[in-house]
Short mmCIF file of N, CA and C and ligand atoms in Angstrom, two decimals:
data_model
loop_
_atom_site.label_atom_id
_atom_site.label_comp_id
_atom_site.label_asym_id
_atom_site.label_seq_id
_atom_site.Cartn_x
_atom_site.Cartn_y
_atom_site.Cartn_z
N MET A 1 14.74 -13.66 -20.93
CA MET A 1 13.67 -14.30 -21.16
C MET A 1 13.82 -15.96 -20.61
N TRP A 2 13.46 -16.37 -20.20
CA TRP A 2 12.99 -17.96 -19.45
C TRP A 2 12.19 -18.95 -19.99
N ARG A 3 12.49 -19.74 -20.56
CA ARG A 3 11.55 -20.58 -21.38
C ARG A 3 11.52 -22.15 -20.04
N ILE A 4 10.36 -22.83 -19.80
CA ILE A 4 10.57 -24.02 -19.21
C ILE A 4 9.86 -25.11 -20.23
N GLY A 5 10.13 -26.44 -19.99
CA GLY A 5 9.61 -27.32 -20.80
C GLY A 5 9.42 -28.78 -19.77
N HIS A 6 8.82 -29.51 -20.05
CA HIS A 6 8.44 -30.81 -19.56
C HIS A 6 8.70 -31.92 -20.84
N GLY A 7 9.03 -33.34 -20.30
CA GLY A 7 9.08 -34.46 -21.49
C GLY A 7 8.46 -35.60 -20.57
N PHE A 8 7.92 -36.44 -21.06
CA PHE A 8 7.97 -37.80 -20.41
C PHE A 8 8.32 -38.79 -21.80
N ASP A 9 8.73 -39.67 -21.22
CA ASP A 9 8.85 -41.00 -22.23
C ASP A 9 8.50 -42.43 -21.77
N ALA A 10 8.02 -43.39 -22.20
CA ALA A 10 8.13 -44.57 -21.94
C ALA A 10 8.64 -45.69 -22.70
N HIS A 11 9.37 -46.59 -22.25
CA HIS A 11 9.78 -47.88 -23.43
C HIS A 11 9.72 -49.26 -22.92
N ARG A 12 9.09 -50.24 -23.62
CA ARG A 12 8.98 -51.49 -23.26
C ARG A 12 10.47 -52.06 -22.99
N LEU A 13 10.55 -53.39 -21.91
CA LEU A 13 11.77 -53.65 -21.71
C LEU A 13 11.64 -54.90 -22.34
N THR A 14 12.65 -55.55 -22.93
CA THR A 14 12.49 -56.73 -23.86
C THR A 14 14.00 -57.36 -23.86
N GLU A 15 13.92 -58.48 -24.29
CA GLU A 15 14.91 -59.46 -24.40
C GLU A 15 15.69 -59.01 -25.87
N GLY A 16 17.16 -59.20 -25.72
CA GLY A 16 17.59 -59.25 -27.05
C GLY A 16 18.20 -57.49 -27.42
N ARG A 17 18.09 -56.78 -26.31
CA ARG A 17 18.47 -55.24 -26.58
C ARG A 17 19.20 -54.69 -25.95
N LYS A 18 20.35 -53.94 -25.89
CA LYS A 18 20.86 -53.35 -24.88
C LYS A 18 20.04 -52.15 -24.17
N LEU A 19 20.42 -52.20 -22.85
CA LEU A 19 20.04 -51.23 -22.05
C LEU A 19 20.63 -49.65 -22.02
N ILE A 20 20.15 -48.72 -22.67
CA ILE A 20 21.16 -47.43 -22.48
C ILE A 20 20.21 -46.42 -22.07
N LEU A 21 20.69 -45.99 -21.11
CA LEU A 21 20.36 -44.79 -20.34
C LEU A 21 21.08 -43.60 -20.02
N GLY A 22 20.56 -42.48 -20.54
CA GLY A 22 21.40 -41.23 -20.58
C GLY A 22 22.81 -41.52 -21.13
N GLY A 23 22.88 -42.49 -22.17
CA GLY A 23 24.08 -42.41 -22.98
C GLY A 23 24.93 -43.86 -22.71
N VAL A 24 24.40 -44.32 -21.18
CA VAL A 24 25.35 -45.17 -20.69
C VAL A 24 24.69 -46.73 -20.87
N GLU A 25 25.67 -47.65 -21.27
CA GLU A 25 25.05 -48.96 -21.57
C GLU A 25 25.33 -49.54 -19.93
N ILE A 26 23.98 -50.19 -19.48
CA ILE A 26 23.82 -50.62 -18.10
C ILE A 26 23.79 -52.18 -18.48
N PRO A 27 24.68 -52.92 -17.49
CA PRO A 27 24.65 -54.34 -17.71
C PRO A 27 23.10 -55.11 -17.13
N PHE A 28 22.47 -55.77 -18.07
CA PHE A 28 20.94 -55.58 -17.47
C PHE A 28 20.38 -57.14 -18.73
N SER A 29 19.90 -58.01 -18.02
CA SER A 29 19.23 -59.17 -18.95
C SER A 29 18.23 -58.72 -20.03
N LEU A 30 17.89 -57.53 -19.72
CA LEU A 30 16.89 -56.86 -20.82
C LEU A 30 17.11 -55.22 -21.26
N GLY A 31 16.47 -55.27 -22.55
CA GLY A 31 16.84 -53.72 -22.84
C GLY A 31 15.66 -53.15 -23.57
N LEU A 32 15.39 -51.84 -23.70
CA LEU A 32 14.35 -50.88 -24.24
C LEU A 32 14.25 -51.34 -25.44
N LEU A 33 12.97 -51.28 -25.96
CA LEU A 33 12.66 -51.56 -27.23
C LEU A 33 12.25 -50.08 -27.97
N GLY A 34 12.73 -50.07 -29.43
CA GLY A 34 12.54 -48.65 -30.06
C GLY A 34 13.15 -48.71 -31.08
N HIS A 35 12.91 -47.66 -31.94
CA HIS A 35 13.50 -47.59 -33.45
C HIS A 35 15.06 -47.15 -33.18
N SER A 36 15.21 -46.06 -32.18
CA SER A 36 16.56 -45.78 -32.04
C SER A 36 17.30 -46.57 -31.24
N ASP A 37 18.29 -46.02 -30.15
CA ASP A 37 18.70 -46.92 -29.03
C ASP A 37 17.57 -47.16 -28.03
N ALA A 38 16.58 -46.36 -28.12
CA ALA A 38 15.34 -46.30 -27.28
C ALA A 38 16.05 -45.80 -25.86
N ASP A 39 16.76 -44.80 -25.74
CA ASP A 39 17.15 -44.21 -24.80
C ASP A 39 16.12 -43.03 -23.93
N VAL A 40 14.93 -43.66 -23.18
CA VAL A 40 14.42 -43.33 -22.49
C VAL A 40 14.52 -41.82 -21.61
N LEU A 41 15.51 -42.06 -21.14
CA LEU A 41 15.82 -40.42 -20.35
C LEU A 41 16.22 -39.59 -21.17
N VAL A 42 17.11 -39.86 -22.19
CA VAL A 42 17.44 -38.77 -23.13
C VAL A 42 16.32 -38.45 -24.22
N HIS A 43 15.40 -39.36 -24.74
CA HIS A 43 13.98 -39.04 -25.19
C HIS A 43 13.14 -37.88 -24.30
N ALA A 44 13.44 -38.05 -23.07
CA ALA A 44 12.28 -37.27 -22.03
C ALA A 44 12.89 -35.95 -22.00
N VAL A 45 14.34 -36.02 -22.17
CA VAL A 45 15.19 -34.48 -22.04
C VAL A 45 14.48 -33.86 -23.43
N CYS A 46 14.88 -34.28 -24.34
CA CYS A 46 14.65 -34.03 -25.66
C CYS A 46 13.27 -33.24 -25.87
N ASP A 47 11.94 -34.09 -25.23
CA ASP A 47 10.85 -33.58 -25.49
C ASP A 47 10.86 -32.31 -24.25
N ALA A 48 11.62 -32.24 -23.41
CA ALA A 48 11.63 -30.76 -22.32
C ALA A 48 12.12 -30.01 -23.25
N VAL A 49 12.98 -30.08 -23.85
CA VAL A 49 14.14 -29.07 -24.51
C VAL A 49 13.09 -28.43 -25.71
N LEU A 50 12.34 -29.58 -26.27
CA LEU A 50 11.89 -29.00 -27.84
C LEU A 50 10.39 -28.35 -27.05
N GLY A 51 10.04 -28.69 -25.84
CA GLY A 51 8.96 -28.08 -25.49
C GLY A 51 9.35 -26.53 -24.86
N ALA A 52 10.46 -26.66 -24.44
CA ALA A 52 10.84 -25.04 -23.68
C ALA A 52 11.25 -24.34 -25.13
N ILE A 53 11.23 -24.54 -25.90
CA ILE A 53 11.35 -23.53 -27.26
C ILE A 53 10.21 -23.48 -28.03
N GLY A 54 9.25 -24.26 -27.96
CA GLY A 54 8.09 -24.40 -28.40
C GLY A 54 7.79 -25.01 -29.91
N ALA A 55 9.04 -26.36 -29.89
CA ALA A 55 8.99 -26.78 -31.35
C ALA A 55 8.57 -28.03 -31.37
N GLY A 56 7.42 -28.29 -30.50
CA GLY A 56 6.72 -29.42 -30.90
C GLY A 56 7.38 -30.82 -29.98
N ASP A 57 7.56 -32.08 -30.58
CA ASP A 57 7.94 -33.19 -30.02
C ASP A 57 9.21 -33.89 -30.68
N ILE A 58 9.80 -34.54 -30.24
CA ILE A 58 10.72 -35.65 -30.89
C ILE A 58 10.46 -36.42 -31.61
N GLY A 59 9.18 -36.87 -31.91
CA GLY A 59 8.43 -37.41 -33.08
C GLY A 59 8.50 -36.77 -34.30
N ARG A 60 8.11 -35.28 -34.23
CA ARG A 60 7.80 -34.52 -35.12
C ARG A 60 9.67 -34.60 -35.93
N HIS A 61 10.36 -34.21 -35.06
CA HIS A 61 11.49 -33.83 -35.68
C HIS A 61 12.68 -35.12 -36.12
N PHE A 62 12.17 -36.51 -35.54
CA PHE A 62 12.77 -37.46 -35.73
C PHE A 62 12.00 -38.73 -35.99
N PRO A 63 11.35 -38.59 -36.94
CA PRO A 63 10.26 -39.77 -36.94
C PRO A 63 10.32 -41.07 -37.24
N ASP A 64 10.16 -42.11 -36.19
CA ASP A 64 10.53 -43.50 -36.10
C ASP A 64 10.06 -44.03 -37.49
N SER A 65 9.48 -43.47 -38.41
CA SER A 65 9.50 -44.43 -40.05
C SER A 65 10.68 -43.96 -40.47
N ASP A 66 11.72 -43.16 -40.41
CA ASP A 66 13.00 -42.73 -41.04
C ASP A 66 14.02 -43.73 -40.58
N PRO A 67 14.46 -44.49 -41.58
CA PRO A 67 15.68 -45.21 -41.65
C PRO A 67 17.04 -44.36 -40.83
N ALA A 68 17.10 -43.42 -41.12
CA ALA A 68 18.11 -42.51 -40.82
C ALA A 68 18.42 -42.98 -39.47
N TYR A 69 17.36 -42.85 -38.77
CA TYR A 69 17.33 -42.63 -37.07
C TYR A 69 17.49 -43.98 -36.59
N LYS A 70 17.39 -45.13 -37.33
CA LYS A 70 17.49 -46.84 -36.93
C LYS A 70 18.48 -46.91 -35.93
N GLY A 71 18.52 -47.13 -34.72
CA GLY A 71 19.82 -47.58 -34.03
C GLY A 71 20.57 -46.54 -33.46
N ILE A 72 20.05 -45.42 -33.89
CA ILE A 72 21.01 -44.21 -33.63
C ILE A 72 21.14 -44.02 -31.98
N SER A 73 22.18 -43.26 -31.44
CA SER A 73 22.32 -42.96 -30.23
C SER A 73 21.71 -41.98 -30.20
N SER A 74 20.64 -41.94 -29.07
CA SER A 74 19.75 -40.72 -28.69
C SER A 74 20.66 -39.09 -28.50
N LEU A 75 21.64 -39.62 -27.93
CA LEU A 75 22.24 -38.41 -27.55
C LEU A 75 22.74 -37.23 -28.72
N LYS A 76 22.80 -38.23 -30.10
CA LYS A 76 22.88 -37.54 -31.05
C LYS A 76 21.75 -36.62 -31.70
N LEU A 77 20.48 -37.06 -31.23
CA LEU A 77 19.25 -36.50 -31.16
C LEU A 77 18.93 -35.19 -30.66
N LEU A 78 19.93 -35.34 -29.23
CA LEU A 78 19.77 -34.25 -28.38
C LEU A 78 20.71 -33.19 -28.50
N ASP A 79 21.46 -33.48 -29.32
CA ASP A 79 22.52 -32.94 -29.76
C ASP A 79 22.08 -31.73 -31.00
N GLU A 80 21.08 -32.38 -32.18
CA GLU A 80 20.62 -31.60 -32.78
C GLU A 80 19.38 -30.65 -31.84
N VAL A 81 18.71 -31.08 -31.27
CA VAL A 81 17.76 -30.46 -30.27
C VAL A 81 18.35 -29.06 -29.68
N MET A 82 19.71 -29.44 -29.16
CA MET A 82 20.39 -28.50 -28.38
C MET A 82 21.05 -27.25 -29.44
N ALA A 83 21.33 -27.76 -30.67
CA ALA A 83 21.57 -26.97 -31.78
C ALA A 83 20.72 -26.04 -32.29
N LEU A 84 19.14 -26.48 -32.01
CA LEU A 84 18.44 -25.57 -32.47
C LEU A 84 18.11 -24.47 -31.14
N VAL A 85 18.61 -25.12 -30.23
CA VAL A 85 18.19 -24.04 -28.76
C VAL A 85 19.20 -22.76 -28.84
N LEU A 86 20.59 -23.24 -29.30
CA LEU A 86 21.64 -22.29 -29.30
C LEU A 86 21.31 -21.39 -30.42
N GLU A 87 20.77 -21.91 -31.83
CA GLU A 87 20.45 -21.01 -32.85
C GLU A 87 19.32 -20.04 -32.63
N ARG A 88 18.47 -20.13 -31.58
CA ARG A 88 17.09 -19.59 -31.17
C ARG A 88 17.82 -18.63 -29.68
N GLY A 89 18.98 -18.37 -29.54
CA GLY A 89 19.82 -17.38 -28.50
C GLY A 89 19.52 -18.02 -27.08
N TYR A 90 19.13 -19.29 -27.18
CA TYR A 90 18.95 -19.79 -25.54
C TYR A 90 19.86 -20.66 -25.20
N ALA A 91 20.38 -20.79 -23.72
CA ALA A 91 21.11 -21.74 -23.25
C ALA A 91 20.37 -22.43 -22.12
N LEU A 92 21.20 -23.62 -21.93
CA LEU A 92 20.19 -24.58 -20.64
C LEU A 92 20.65 -24.10 -19.50
N ALA A 93 19.71 -23.48 -18.45
CA ALA A 93 19.81 -22.97 -17.25
C ALA A 93 20.06 -24.48 -16.20
N ASN A 94 19.09 -24.77 -16.30
CA ASN A 94 19.36 -26.06 -15.45
C ASN A 94 18.17 -27.65 -16.12
N LEU A 95 18.43 -28.84 -15.78
CA LEU A 95 18.01 -29.91 -15.86
C LEU A 95 17.72 -30.65 -15.24
N ASP A 96 16.42 -31.09 -14.68
CA ASP A 96 16.41 -32.16 -13.39
C ASP A 96 15.33 -33.13 -14.31
N ALA A 97 16.03 -34.71 -14.21
CA ALA A 97 15.26 -35.69 -14.63
C ALA A 97 15.12 -36.76 -13.66
N THR A 98 13.84 -37.65 -13.82
CA THR A 98 13.60 -38.72 -12.96
C THR A 98 13.48 -39.82 -14.03
N ILE A 99 14.21 -40.86 -13.76
CA ILE A 99 14.25 -42.25 -14.27
C ILE A 99 13.44 -43.28 -13.29
N ILE A 100 12.18 -43.64 -13.95
CA ILE A 100 11.43 -44.69 -13.08
C ILE A 100 11.56 -46.17 -13.54
N ALA A 101 12.13 -47.11 -12.86
CA ALA A 101 12.33 -48.05 -13.04
C ALA A 101 12.49 -49.03 -11.58
N GLN A 102 11.87 -50.43 -11.91
CA GLN A 102 11.71 -51.34 -10.86
C GLN A 102 13.35 -52.06 -10.78
N ARG A 103 13.96 -52.24 -11.92
CA ARG A 103 15.35 -52.97 -11.90
C ARG A 103 16.05 -52.40 -13.32
N PRO A 104 17.27 -52.22 -13.42
CA PRO A 104 18.00 -52.71 -12.40
C PRO A 104 18.64 -51.65 -11.55
N ARG A 105 19.34 -51.67 -10.56
CA ARG A 105 19.67 -50.41 -9.55
C ARG A 105 20.73 -49.50 -10.60
N LEU A 106 20.33 -48.28 -10.34
CA LEU A 106 20.75 -47.61 -11.39
C LEU A 106 21.94 -46.52 -10.70
N SER A 107 21.53 -46.20 -9.35
CA SER A 107 22.82 -45.33 -9.13
C SER A 107 24.13 -45.59 -9.40
N PRO A 108 24.92 -46.55 -9.60
CA PRO A 108 26.09 -46.58 -9.96
C PRO A 108 26.18 -45.84 -11.58
N PHE A 109 25.63 -45.82 -12.08
CA PHE A 109 25.35 -45.19 -13.14
C PHE A 109 25.04 -43.70 -13.59
N ILE A 110 24.40 -43.31 -12.44
CA ILE A 110 24.16 -41.82 -12.66
C ILE A 110 25.19 -40.51 -12.91
N GLY A 111 26.01 -40.61 -12.44
CA GLY A 111 27.27 -39.94 -12.67
C GLY A 111 27.43 -39.91 -13.82
N GLN A 112 28.00 -41.09 -14.65
CA GLN A 112 28.21 -40.99 -16.16
C GLN A 112 26.92 -40.13 -17.14
N MET A 113 25.86 -40.48 -16.48
CA MET A 113 24.69 -39.88 -17.35
C MET A 113 24.56 -38.42 -17.35
N VAL A 114 25.00 -38.08 -16.21
CA VAL A 114 24.86 -36.58 -15.99
C VAL A 114 26.23 -35.73 -16.64
N VAL A 115 27.23 -36.60 -16.59
CA VAL A 115 28.48 -35.98 -17.57
C VAL A 115 27.96 -36.12 -19.18
N ASN A 116 27.37 -37.11 -19.69
CA ASN A 116 26.92 -37.28 -20.87
C ASN A 116 26.01 -36.18 -21.36
N LEU A 117 24.75 -35.92 -20.31
CA LEU A 117 24.08 -34.95 -20.77
C LEU A 117 24.44 -33.59 -20.98
N SER A 118 25.49 -33.10 -19.62
CA SER A 118 25.91 -32.18 -19.64
C SER A 118 26.64 -31.61 -20.67
N HIS A 119 27.55 -32.67 -21.59
CA HIS A 119 28.17 -32.31 -22.57
C HIS A 119 27.69 -32.29 -23.62
N VAL A 120 26.59 -33.04 -23.92
CA VAL A 120 25.79 -32.40 -25.15
C VAL A 120 24.77 -31.63 -24.90
N CYS A 121 24.58 -31.15 -23.62
CA CYS A 121 23.75 -29.97 -23.79
C CYS A 121 24.78 -28.53 -23.56
N ARG A 122 25.92 -28.59 -23.35
CA ARG A 122 27.05 -27.40 -23.66
C ARG A 122 26.82 -27.03 -22.39
N THR A 123 26.81 -27.45 -21.16
CA THR A 123 26.89 -26.98 -20.32
C THR A 123 27.41 -27.66 -19.11
N ASP A 124 27.75 -27.43 -17.94
CA ASP A 124 28.50 -28.02 -16.65
C ASP A 124 27.78 -29.10 -15.94
N VAL A 125 28.04 -29.82 -14.87
CA VAL A 125 27.61 -30.67 -14.64
C VAL A 125 26.98 -30.63 -13.13
N GLY A 126 26.97 -29.15 -13.11
CA GLY A 126 26.24 -28.90 -11.90
C GLY A 126 25.04 -28.05 -12.15
N ARG A 127 24.59 -28.09 -13.61
CA ARG A 127 23.46 -27.45 -13.97
C ARG A 127 22.61 -28.76 -14.36
N VAL A 128 22.91 -30.12 -14.15
CA VAL A 128 22.24 -31.41 -14.74
C VAL A 128 22.06 -32.06 -13.58
N ASN A 129 20.77 -32.76 -13.27
CA ASN A 129 20.34 -33.46 -12.17
C ASN A 129 19.86 -34.97 -12.65
N VAL A 130 20.39 -35.88 -12.51
CA VAL A 130 19.22 -36.94 -12.67
C VAL A 130 19.13 -38.00 -11.59
N LYS A 131 17.87 -38.47 -11.30
CA LYS A 131 17.53 -39.15 -10.43
C LYS A 131 17.08 -40.44 -10.92
N ALA A 132 17.07 -41.55 -9.92
CA ALA A 132 16.09 -42.80 -10.24
C ALA A 132 15.49 -42.84 -9.26
N THR A 133 14.02 -43.62 -9.59
CA THR A 133 13.13 -44.38 -8.40
C THR A 133 12.30 -45.73 -9.11
N THR A 134 12.22 -46.24 -7.91
CA THR A 134 11.27 -47.52 -8.07
C THR A 134 9.94 -46.93 -8.08
N THR A 135 8.69 -47.75 -8.35
CA THR A 135 7.38 -47.64 -8.38
C THR A 135 6.84 -48.46 -6.77
N GLU A 136 7.69 -49.25 -6.11
CA GLU A 136 7.42 -49.99 -5.07
C GLU A 136 6.46 -51.09 -5.85
N GLN A 137 6.75 -51.59 -6.80
CA GLN A 137 6.23 -52.54 -7.72
C GLN A 137 4.61 -52.22 -8.39
N LEU A 138 4.69 -50.92 -8.41
CA LEU A 138 3.20 -50.65 -8.62
C LEU A 138 3.45 -50.09 -10.39
N GLY A 139 2.27 -50.60 -11.19
CA GLY A 139 2.40 -50.44 -12.63
C GLY A 139 3.39 -50.87 -13.54
N PHE A 140 3.15 -50.28 -14.32
CA PHE A 140 4.27 -51.05 -15.46
C PHE A 140 5.77 -51.18 -15.25
N GLU A 141 6.21 -50.03 -14.81
CA GLU A 141 7.55 -49.82 -14.39
C GLU A 141 7.79 -50.53 -13.18
N GLY A 142 6.92 -50.58 -12.08
CA GLY A 142 7.18 -51.55 -10.92
C GLY A 142 6.84 -53.17 -11.33
N ARG A 143 6.11 -53.72 -12.37
CA ARG A 143 6.23 -55.04 -12.72
C ARG A 143 7.20 -54.99 -13.74
N GLY A 144 8.24 -54.13 -14.20
CA GLY A 144 9.21 -54.80 -14.67
C GLY A 144 9.04 -54.52 -16.36
N GLU A 145 7.68 -54.22 -16.94
CA GLU A 145 7.47 -54.63 -17.99
C GLU A 145 8.17 -53.35 -18.96
N GLY A 146 8.59 -52.04 -18.47
CA GLY A 146 9.07 -50.89 -19.01
C GLY A 146 9.66 -49.98 -18.16
N ILE A 147 10.22 -49.00 -18.77
CA ILE A 147 11.02 -47.90 -18.02
C ILE A 147 10.44 -46.67 -18.50
N SER A 148 10.26 -45.50 -17.36
CA SER A 148 9.72 -44.15 -18.25
C SER A 148 10.58 -43.25 -17.36
N ALA A 149 10.67 -42.03 -18.42
CA ALA A 149 11.45 -41.11 -17.46
C ALA A 149 10.67 -39.75 -18.16
N GLN A 150 10.89 -38.88 -17.02
CA GLN A 150 10.31 -37.45 -16.70
C GLN A 150 11.95 -36.52 -16.81
N ALA A 151 11.64 -35.51 -17.59
CA ALA A 151 12.41 -34.22 -17.47
C ALA A 151 11.64 -32.80 -17.42
N VAL A 152 12.45 -32.13 -16.71
CA VAL A 152 12.14 -30.40 -16.73
C VAL A 152 13.27 -29.65 -16.91
N VAL A 153 13.12 -28.70 -17.79
CA VAL A 153 14.40 -28.02 -18.23
C VAL A 153 13.79 -26.66 -18.37
N LEU A 154 14.97 -25.67 -17.88
CA LEU A 154 14.65 -24.37 -17.98
C LEU A 154 15.91 -23.70 -18.74
N LEU A 155 15.48 -23.03 -19.75
CA LEU A 155 16.44 -22.08 -20.52
C LEU A 155 16.27 -20.84 -20.57
N THR A 156 17.22 -20.13 -20.75
CA THR A 156 17.75 -18.79 -20.28
C THR A 156 17.81 -18.34 -21.79
N SER A 157 17.77 -16.81 -22.26
CA SER A 157 18.11 -16.34 -23.20
C SER A 157 19.65 -16.05 -23.07
N ILE A 158 20.42 -16.23 -23.91
CA ILE A 158 22.06 -16.34 -23.71
C ILE A 158 22.45 -15.03 -22.77
N GLU A 159 21.94 -13.74 -23.46
CA GLU A 159 22.41 -12.65 -22.30
C GLU A 159 22.23 -12.75 -20.96
N ILE A 160 21.02 -13.23 -20.50
CA ILE A 160 20.69 -13.42 -18.97
C ILE A 160 21.51 -14.46 -18.26
N ASP A 161 21.98 -15.51 -19.14
CA ASP A 161 22.80 -16.63 -18.92
C ASP A 161 24.02 -15.99 -18.40
N ALA A 162 24.47 -15.25 -19.18
CA ALA A 162 26.05 -14.57 -18.97
C ALA A 162 26.07 -14.20 -17.32
N GLU A 163 24.97 -13.51 -16.84
CA GLU A 163 24.86 -12.80 -15.49
C GLU A 163 24.26 -14.00 -14.27
N LEU A 164 24.34 -15.12 -14.59
CA LEU A 164 23.80 -15.84 -13.32
C LEU A 164 25.01 -16.04 -12.87
N PRO A 165 24.56 -16.31 -11.33
CA PRO A 165 25.66 -16.27 -10.49
C PRO A 165 25.99 -18.38 -10.38
N PHE A 166 25.50 -19.00 -11.04
CA PHE A 166 25.89 -20.34 -11.14
C PHE A 166 26.25 -21.02 -12.77
MG1 MG B 1 11.07 -42.83 -26.92
#
């Protein structure tokens, strides 16, 4: 059995916040605004995974009205989401994600994001891909007002996964 899921998220850039993407703190003058650490990439991945198992979305599982999640590392939320996946007998086949940001330049940090995501997803780095793109100054990302991210994930039931060649 295979299950596919898609996730999208966007957060506003603001002063006085750290910029955390894929669990990596990126040196920049602005950071993303949110109740948690506002890691937009990890939020999109959480929504993709929750979508794949038909379990709603991140807001339903981790409401931003709950003080327990204030300032929390979003990797911890993804860890809980992946625990649900395993509970249901699934494993991650592969994950592909795109960060949409005009600034800063993200390529030096992509490798560590992949390591962080693969670790929390209980898989190896060969099954996780992260890309970054600008929008040629178009839209809110292009004007530097915010950063968005999209993710697609494929899950397999654990019996099928054991037979996969990759
Ligand atoms: Mg979010």
